mmCIF file of C-alpha atoms in Angstrom:
data_model
loop_
_atom_site.group_PDB
_atom_site.id
_atom_site.type_symbol
_atom_site.label_atom_id
_atom_site.label_comp_id
_atom_site.label_asym_id
_atom_site.label_seq_id
_atom_site.Cartn_x
_atom_site.Cartn_y
_atom_site.Cartn_z
ATOM 1 C CA MET H 30 -72.288 -34.044 -20.727
ATOM 2 C CA ASN H 31 -71.907 -37.052 -19.649
ATOM 3 C CA LYS H 32 -70.045 -37.944 -16.347
ATOM 4 C CA ARG H 33 -66.843 -38.567 -17.815
ATOM 5 C CA GLU H 34 -66.185 -35.920 -20.049
ATOM 6 C CA ARG H 35 -66.955 -33.479 -16.523
ATOM 7 C CA TYR H 36 -64.839 -35.168 -14.623
ATOM 8 C CA ALA H 37 -62.288 -34.420 -17.854
ATOM 9 C CA ILE H 38 -63.483 -30.879 -17.945
ATOM 10 C CA VAL H 39 -62.673 -30.951 -14.137
ATOM 11 C CA LEU H 40 -59.362 -32.677 -14.107
ATOM 12 C CA ALA H 41 -58.315 -30.346 -17.152
ATOM 13 C CA ALA H 42 -59.606 -27.394 -14.652
ATOM 14 C CA GLY H 43 -57.885 -28.650 -11.802
ATOM 15 C CA VAL H 44 -54.687 -29.175 -13.644
ATOM 16 C CA ILE H 45 -54.523 -25.604 -15.339
ATOM 17 C CA GLY H 46 -55.751 -23.752 -12.196
ATOM 18 C CA ILE H 47 -52.405 -25.521 -10.752
ATOM 19 C CA PHE H 48 -50.305 -24.614 -13.082
ATOM 20 C CA LEU H 49 -51.134 -20.910 -12.828
ATOM 21 C CA MET H 50 -50.557 -20.977 -8.853
ATOM 22 C CA VAL H 51 -47.362 -22.087 -9.561
ATOM 23 C CA THR H 52 -46.658 -19.420 -11.959
ATOM 24 C CA PHE H 53 -47.888 -16.582 -10.883
ATOM 25 C CA ILE H 54 -47.481 -17.463 -6.926
ATOM 26 C CA VAL H 55 -45.425 -20.127 -6.144
ATOM 27 C CA GLU H 56 -42.407 -19.021 -8.806
ATOM 28 C CA PRO H 57 -41.939 -15.616 -7.945
ATOM 29 C CA PHE H 58 -42.467 -16.133 -4.119
ATOM 30 C CA LEU H 59 -39.298 -18.281 -5.158
ATOM 31 C CA SER H 60 -37.562 -16.238 -6.942
ATOM 32 C CA LYS H 61 -37.825 -13.492 -4.756
ATOM 33 C CA LYS H 62 -36.305 -15.758 -1.918
ATOM 34 C CA ASP H 63 -33.354 -16.567 -4.124
ATOM 35 C CA GLN H 64 -32.795 -12.963 -5.213
ATOM 36 C CA LEU H 65 -32.770 -12.192 -1.594
ATOM 37 C CA LYS H 66 -30.381 -15.088 -1.123
ATOM 38 C CA LYS H 67 -28.508 -13.880 -3.783
ATOM 39 C CA SER H 68 -28.513 -10.095 -2.315
ATOM 40 C CA LEU H 69 -27.515 -10.969 0.921
ATOM 41 C CA LEU H 70 -24.473 -13.196 0.297
ATOM 42 C CA ASP H 71 -23.915 -9.709 -2.097
ATOM 43 C CA LYS H 72 -24.138 -7.660 1.309
ATOM 44 C CA ALA H 73 -22.240 -9.948 3.420
ATOM 45 C CA VAL H 74 -19.119 -9.437 0.827
ATOM 46 C CA MET H 75 -19.472 -5.820 0.902
ATOM 47 C CA LEU H 76 -19.525 -5.716 4.234
ATOM 48 C CA GLU H 77 -16.129 -8.170 4.870
ATOM 49 C CA GLN H 78 -14.500 -5.533 2.386
ATOM 50 C CA MET H 79 -15.677 -3.088 4.253
ATOM 51 C CA GLN H 80 -14.225 -3.933 7.582
ATOM 52 C CA GLN H 81 -11.101 -4.793 5.623
ATOM 53 C CA LEU H 82 -10.999 -0.951 4.369
ATOM 54 C CA GLN H 83 -12.060 0.279 7.819
ATOM 55 C CA SER H 84 -8.600 -2.224 9.255
ATOM 56 C CA GLU H 85 -6.424 -0.433 6.587
ATOM 57 C CA TYR H 86 -7.387 2.634 7.358
ATOM 58 C CA VAL H 87 -7.145 2.192 11.019
ATOM 59 C CA ALA H 88 -3.429 1.109 10.525
ATOM 60 C CA LEU H 89 -2.508 3.559 7.552
ATOM 61 C CA THR H 90 -3.979 6.539 10.338
ATOM 62 C CA GLN H 91 -2.174 5.696 13.107
ATOM 63 C CA LYS H 92 0.974 4.974 10.935
ATOM 64 C CA ALA H 93 0.209 8.998 9.777
ATOM 65 C CA GLU H 94 0.215 9.979 13.453
ATOM 66 C CA VAL H 95 3.318 8.194 14.253
ATOM 67 C CA SER H 96 4.772 9.851 11.080
ATOM 68 C CA LYS H 97 4.010 13.235 11.873
ATOM 69 C CA ALA H 98 5.047 12.562 15.769
ATOM 70 C CA LEU H 99 8.577 12.285 13.997
ATOM 71 C CA PHE H 100 7.779 14.710 11.901
ATOM 72 C CA SER H 101 7.999 16.736 15.008
ATOM 73 C CA ARG H 102 10.792 16.218 16.110
ATOM 74 C CA ARG H 103 12.932 16.817 13.821
ATOM 75 C CA GLN H 104 14.925 19.929 13.884
ATOM 76 C CA LYS H 105 13.902 22.730 12.164
ATOM 77 C CA GLY H 106 15.529 23.801 9.111
ATOM 78 C CA PHE H 107 16.462 19.900 8.343
ATOM 79 C CA LYS H 108 18.272 19.505 5.045
ATOM 80 C CA LEU H 109 18.368 15.916 3.984
ATOM 81 C CA PHE H 110 21.956 17.363 2.207
ATOM 82 C CA SER H 111 23.420 18.741 5.080
ATOM 83 C CA PHE H 112 22.554 15.721 7.369
ATOM 84 C CA MET H 113 24.448 13.451 4.791
ATOM 85 C CA ASP H 114 27.164 15.844 5.048
ATOM 86 C CA GLN H 115 27.227 15.755 8.511
ATOM 87 C CA LEU H 116 26.805 11.679 8.849
ATOM 88 C CA ALA H 117 29.715 11.014 6.792
ATOM 89 C CA GLY H 118 31.964 13.389 8.781
ATOM 90 C CA GLU H 119 31.303 11.173 11.548
ATOM 91 C CA ALA H 120 31.604 7.933 10.324
ATOM 92 C CA GLY H 121 35.416 9.401 9.199
ATOM 93 C CA ILE H 122 34.281 8.949 5.286
ATOM 94 C CA LYS H 123 33.749 12.112 4.093
ATOM 95 C CA ASP H 124 36.996 12.175 2.185
ATOM 96 C CA GLN H 125 36.025 9.238 0.150
ATOM 97 C CA ILE H 126 32.866 11.194 -1.411
ATOM 98 C CA ILE H 127 33.412 11.774 -4.761
ATOM 99 C CA TYR H 128 29.487 13.729 -5.407
ATOM 100 C CA MET H 129 26.434 14.737 -3.591
ATOM 101 C CA LYS H 130 23.466 15.656 -6.181
ATOM 102 C CA PRO H 131 21.018 17.082 -4.207
ATOM 103 C CA THR H 132 17.163 16.891 -5.818
ATOM 104 C CA THR H 133 13.924 18.283 -4.527
ATOM 105 C CA LYS H 134 10.387 17.265 -5.829
ATOM 106 C CA ALA H 135 7.385 18.968 -5.176
ATOM 107 C CA GLN H 136 4.261 16.999 -4.306
ATOM 108 C CA ILE H 137 0.915 17.503 -5.414
ATOM 109 C CA ASN H 138 -1.481 19.064 -3.489
ATOM 110 C CA SER H 139 1.046 18.187 -0.388
ATOM 111 C CA PRO H 140 2.565 20.887 1.513
ATOM 112 C CA TYR H 141 5.758 18.706 1.644
ATOM 113 C CA LYS H 142 8.008 17.636 -1.386
ATOM 114 C CA ILE H 143 10.292 15.027 -1.082
ATOM 115 C CA SER H 144 14.320 15.387 -0.662
ATOM 116 C CA ARG H 145 16.985 13.089 -2.894
ATOM 117 C CA VAL H 146 20.192 13.343 -2.664
ATOM 118 C CA GLU H 147 22.634 11.027 -4.550
ATOM 119 C CA MET H 148 25.871 10.234 -2.995
ATOM 120 C CA LYS H 149 29.007 8.158 -4.774
ATOM 121 C CA LEU H 150 31.570 7.006 -2.432
ATOM 122 C CA ASP H 151 34.874 5.403 -3.648
ATOM 123 C CA GLY H 152 37.630 3.418 -1.718
ATOM 124 C CA ILE H 153 35.761 2.561 1.354
ATOM 125 C CA THR H 154 35.571 -0.705 3.351
ATOM 126 C CA LEU H 155 32.414 -2.158 3.467
ATOM 127 C CA LYS H 156 32.619 -2.087 7.908
ATOM 128 C CA GLN H 157 32.269 2.312 6.697
ATOM 129 C CA LEU H 158 29.710 1.538 4.485
ATOM 130 C CA THR H 159 28.048 -0.397 7.023
ATOM 131 C CA THR H 160 28.479 2.206 9.384
ATOM 132 C CA TYR H 161 27.762 4.624 7.576
ATOM 133 C CA LEU H 162 23.695 2.881 5.892
ATOM 134 C CA HIS H 163 23.276 2.313 10.014
ATOM 135 C CA SER H 164 23.467 5.938 11.172
ATOM 136 C CA VAL H 165 21.206 6.640 8.040
ATOM 137 C CA GLU H 166 18.526 4.365 8.603
ATOM 138 C CA THR H 167 18.060 4.551 11.932
ATOM 139 C CA SER H 168 18.449 8.207 12.075
ATOM 140 C CA LYS H 169 14.889 10.173 14.041
ATOM 141 C CA ASN H 170 15.056 12.247 10.845
ATOM 142 C CA MET H 171 12.672 9.449 8.640
ATOM 143 C CA VAL H 172 15.261 9.287 5.820
ATOM 144 C CA ASP H 173 15.478 6.256 3.601
ATOM 145 C CA VAL H 174 18.123 4.542 1.639
ATOM 146 C CA LYS H 175 16.537 4.311 -1.775
ATOM 147 C CA ARG H 176 18.593 2.602 -4.047
ATOM 148 C CA ILE H 177 22.141 1.676 -3.602
ATOM 149 C CA SER H 178 24.706 -0.062 -5.975
ATOM 150 C CA ILE H 179 27.886 -1.657 -4.774
ATOM 151 C CA SER H 180 31.289 -2.571 -6.609
ATOM 152 C CA LYS H 181 34.526 -3.969 -6.206
ATOM 153 C CA LYS H 182 37.423 -1.144 -6.188
ATOM 154 C CA ASP H 183 40.052 -3.005 -5.599
ATOM 155 C CA LYS H 184 39.899 -6.935 -5.091
ATOM 156 C CA LYS H 185 43.267 -7.134 -3.581
ATOM 157 C CA GLN H 186 42.690 -4.129 -0.916
ATOM 158 C CA GLY H 187 38.823 -4.875 -0.281
ATOM 159 C CA LEU H 188 37.590 -1.228 -1.156
ATOM 160 C CA LEU H 189 34.058 -0.215 -2.855
ATOM 161 C CA THR H 190 32.641 2.262 -4.396
ATOM 162 C CA ALA H 191 28.801 2.500 -3.344
ATOM 163 C CA VAL H 192 26.480 4.592 -5.148
ATOM 164 C CA LEU H 193 23.448 5.902 -2.505
ATOM 165 C CA GLN H 194 20.571 7.387 -3.338
ATOM 166 C CA VAL H 195 18.442 8.732 -0.350
ATOM 167 C CA GLU H 196 14.989 10.518 0.500
ATOM 168 C CA THR H 197 13.323 12.259 2.637
ATOM 169 C CA ALA H 198 10.493 14.293 3.437
ATOM 170 C CA GLU H 199 10.037 18.188 4.108
ATOM 171 C CA ILE H 200 8.076 21.039 4.148
#
């Protein structure tokens, strides 16, 4: 072989050697590095989500503790129907009650049940309604007005008809 052919063979061997090094050493190394970067980014996103979930859990736990404390202060034998009737008497609208329909729904896997009262008030003033609603919502008995429908009964006298749906949790 002459000198020129030897250079060509050495050059071809060098190119093949560089190709093999890039293919089997450098490329897997860079690929692994990219995989690690992607994995690191995925883990960072997961960590952020876990921190967010942790803060939500802490907030829910604190709410649950507050609810338990309020629940324990409630009178023994508390009944929503009786409570709503008592507040209506205090607000002076007991005579305007057309009906009160109590219902109870047991919660799955829970010692609590949802007690609901639907009531219709007829011929009340806006002031009487707001006073009654305020006393319901601000009571320490954890009672919530879930739905309300208000319509005018008499345009001249300013009287209203209201249908309320109120609920709370009971043992």
